[in-house]
GROMACS .gro file of C-alpha atoms in nm:
model
  150
    1MET     CA    1 -25.742 -13.979  -5.756
    2LEU     CA    2 -25.939 -14.301  -5.733
    3ARG     CA    3 -25.794 -14.590  -5.927
    4ILE     CA    4 -25.738 -14.961  -5.907
    5ASN     CA    5 -25.389 -15.083  -5.824
    6ARG     CA    6 -25.153 -15.241  -6.076
    7GLU     CA    7 -25.225 -15.597  -5.960
    8THR     CA    8 -25.597 -15.544  -6.015
    9ASP     CA    9 -25.535 -15.389  -6.356
   10TYR     CA   10 -25.328 -15.694  -6.454
   11GLY     CA   11 -25.592 -15.924  -6.307
   12VAL     CA   12 -25.863 -15.768  -6.523
   13VAL     CA   13 -25.638 -15.790  -6.832
   14ILE     CA   14 -25.558 -16.156  -6.759
   15LEU     CA   15 -25.915 -16.259  -6.686
   16SER     CA   16 -26.054 -16.063  -6.982
   17ALA     CA   17 -25.813 -16.248  -7.211
   18MET     CA   18 -25.919 -16.578  -7.058
   19ALA     CA   19 -26.286 -16.481  -7.099
   20ARG     CA   20 -26.233 -16.456  -7.474
   21ARG     CA   21 -26.126 -16.823  -7.472
   22PRO     CA   22 -26.340 -16.994  -7.207
   23GLY     CA   23 -26.255 -17.355  -7.140
   24GLU     CA   24 -25.891 -17.317  -7.243
   25ARG     CA   25 -25.606 -17.360  -6.998
   26VAL     CA   26 -25.319 -17.115  -7.002
   27ASN     CA   27 -25.009 -17.063  -6.793
   28ALA     CA   28 -24.866 -16.746  -6.645
   29ALA     CA   29 -24.579 -16.731  -6.896
   30GLN     CA   30 -24.820 -16.743  -7.191
   31LEU     CA   31 -25.036 -16.464  -7.051
   32ALA     CA   32 -24.739 -16.250  -6.951
   33GLY     CA   33 -24.583 -16.282  -7.296
   34ALA     CA   34 -24.907 -16.221  -7.485
   35HIS     CA   35 -24.984 -15.903  -7.293
   36GLY     CA   36 -24.636 -15.767  -7.219
   37LEU     CA   37 -24.674 -15.809  -6.843
   38PRO     CA   38 -24.402 -15.914  -6.596
   39GLN     CA   39 -24.431 -16.288  -6.537
   40PRO     CA   40 -24.364 -16.276  -6.159
   41MET     CA   41 -24.655 -16.032  -6.115
   42VAL     CA   42 -24.882 -16.239  -6.340
   43SER     CA   43 -24.799 -16.552  -6.138
   44LYS     CA   44 -24.870 -16.370  -5.811
   45VAL     CA   45 -25.202 -16.232  -5.937
   46MET     CA   46 -25.311 -16.571  -6.071
   47LYS     CA   47 -25.240 -16.736  -5.735
   48GLN     CA   48 -25.455 -16.473  -5.563
   49LEU     CA   49 -25.734 -16.533  -5.815
   50VAL     CA   50 -25.715 -16.909  -5.748
   51HIS     CA   51 -25.734 -16.841  -5.374
   52ALA     CA   52 -26.043 -16.622  -5.434
   53GLY     CA   53 -26.211 -16.897  -5.636
   54LEU     CA   54 -26.210 -16.709  -5.968
   55LEU     CA   55 -25.950 -16.934  -6.131
   56CYS     CA   56 -25.879 -17.306  -6.108
   57SER     CA   57 -25.524 -17.439  -6.115
   58TYR     CA   58 -25.447 -17.764  -6.298
   59ARG     CA   59 -25.126 -17.966  -6.262
   60GLY     CA   60 -24.948 -18.183  -6.513
   61ALA     CA   61 -24.854 -18.172  -6.881
   62LYS     CA   62 -25.191 -18.024  -6.976
   63GLY     CA   63 -25.202 -17.807  -6.669
   64GLY     CA   64 -25.235 -17.435  -6.631
   65TYR     CA   65 -25.513 -17.206  -6.520
   66GLY     CA   66 -25.876 -17.186  -6.625
   67LEU     CA   67 -26.176 -16.977  -6.525
   68ALA     CA   68 -26.360 -17.129  -6.230
   69ARG     CA   69 -26.697 -17.019  -6.372
   70PRO     CA   70 -26.827 -16.900  -6.707
   71PRO     CA   71 -26.706 -16.544  -6.780
   72GLU     CA   72 -27.067 -16.420  -6.777
   73GLU     CA   73 -27.086 -16.520  -6.409
   74ILE     CA   74 -26.771 -16.341  -6.287
   75SER     CA   75 -26.806 -15.968  -6.222
   76VAL     CA   76 -26.546 -15.695  -6.222
   77ALA     CA   77 -26.644 -15.629  -5.859
   78GLU     CA   78 -26.537 -15.983  -5.768
   79VAL     CA   79 -26.200 -15.934  -5.935
   80ILE     CA   80 -26.138 -15.606  -5.753
   81GLU     CA   81 -26.242 -15.755  -5.418
   82ALA     CA   82 -26.021 -16.060  -5.476
   83LEU     CA   83 -25.714 -15.845  -5.534
   84GLU     CA   84 -25.779 -15.532  -5.325
   85GLY     CA   85 -26.038 -15.622  -5.064
   86PRO     CA   86 -26.381 -15.467  -5.011
   87ILE     CA   87 -26.492 -15.183  -5.236
   88ALA     CA   88 -26.525 -14.890  -4.998
   89PHE     CA   89 -26.417 -14.531  -5.044
   90THR     CA   90 -26.351 -14.466  -4.678
   91GLU     CA   91 -26.228 -14.683  -4.396
   92CYS     CA   92 -26.544 -14.626  -4.193
   93VAL     CA   93 -26.757 -14.769  -4.475
   94GLU     CA   94 -26.558 -15.090  -4.502
   95SER     CA   95 -26.770 -15.356  -4.335
   96GLY     CA   96 -26.656 -15.482  -4.000
   97THR     CA   97 -26.426 -15.192  -3.919
   98ASP     CA   98 -26.487 -14.953  -3.634
   99THR     CA   99 -26.181 -14.732  -3.656
  100CYS     CA  100 -26.333 -14.388  -3.705
  101THR     CA  101 -26.289 -14.169  -3.399
  102HIS     CA  102 -26.528 -13.906  -3.536
  103VAL     CA  103 -26.830 -14.128  -3.598
  104GLU     CA  104 -27.051 -13.941  -3.348
  105ASP     CA  105 -27.017 -13.604  -3.524
  106CYS     CA  106 -26.963 -13.718  -3.884
  107ASN     CA  107 -27.239 -13.648  -4.133
  108ALA     CA  108 -27.054 -13.791  -4.433
  109SER     CA  109 -27.053 -14.159  -4.338
  110ALA     CA  110 -27.401 -14.235  -4.473
  111ALA     CA  111 -27.325 -14.059  -4.802
  112TRP     CA  112 -26.995 -14.244  -4.842
  113SER     CA  113 -27.176 -14.569  -4.771
  114ARG     CA  114 -27.429 -14.495  -5.048
  115ILE     CA  115 -27.153 -14.395  -5.290
  116SER     CA  116 -26.955 -14.711  -5.218
  117SER     CA  117 -27.268 -14.922  -5.265
  118VAL     CA  118 -27.354 -14.761  -5.600
  119VAL     CA  119 -27.000 -14.805  -5.730
  120ARG     CA  120 -26.994 -15.168  -5.620
  121GLN     CA  121 -27.330 -15.231  -5.789
  122ALA     CA  122 -27.201 -15.076  -6.112
  123LEU     CA  123 -26.888 -15.292  -6.103
  124ALA     CA  124 -27.095 -15.601  -6.020
  125ALA     CA  125 -27.308 -15.535  -6.328
  126VAL     CA  126 -27.009 -15.574  -6.562
  127SER     CA  127 -26.897 -15.929  -6.634
  128LEU     CA  128 -26.565 -16.063  -6.757
  129ALA     CA  129 -26.742 -16.160  -7.078
  130GLU     CA  130 -26.820 -15.792  -7.134
  131MET     CA  131 -26.466 -15.687  -7.044
  132GLY     CA  132 -26.333 -15.936  -7.299
  133GLU     CA  133 -26.538 -15.793  -7.583
  134PRO     CA  134 -26.429 -15.501  -7.799
  135ALA     CA  135 -26.607 -15.181  -7.703
  136SER     CA  136 -26.907 -15.141  -7.930
  137ALA     CA  137 -27.124 -14.906  -7.728
  138PRO     CA  138 -27.062 -14.653  -7.453
  139VAL     CA  139 -27.127 -14.757  -7.096
  140GLY     CA  140 -27.470 -14.644  -6.980
  141ILE     CA  141 -27.480 -14.335  -6.762
  142TYR     CA  142 -27.735 -14.331  -6.484
  143PRO     CA  143 -27.929 -14.015  -6.403
  144ARG     CA  144 -27.804 -13.854  -6.081
  145GLN     CA  145 -28.136 -13.902  -5.901
  146GLN     CA  146 -28.140 -14.273  -5.981
  147VAL     CA  147 -27.787 -14.324  -5.850
  148ILE     CA  148 -27.823 -14.147  -5.517
  149GLY     CA  149 -28.183 -14.240  -5.454
  150HIS     CA  150 -28.350 -13.898  -5.467
   0.00000   0.00000   0.00000
């Protein structure tokens, strides 16, 4: 089964909540309490998001965390990559790795590369602003030929 990990799930929840209130600063305890998430995990995820440049950290009495960019400019793909690494369904597709010992006789690599690219493009097309809105319409479904390029 393909699924995002718990940290990424929490990251999307946290950032989606922040997207509904752009410009506001919040702390990890507030977000954890508001969403029923464990504070240590929320703190860890927020630090990773700061490191990735998706959040800014502010010190002092009016400190906390804020979005580094407007929510319309932060994609779900960026959040996933910040918390899990590159979006790739197989190790051989992940850029910069040359670990497959069957590359010479593997016919699936090109297809996996296309699939990974299409999934990343779909995730990049969804912003935090959209994730923060209540669902009003179903997500568009692309025709098979359009997705795989036939």
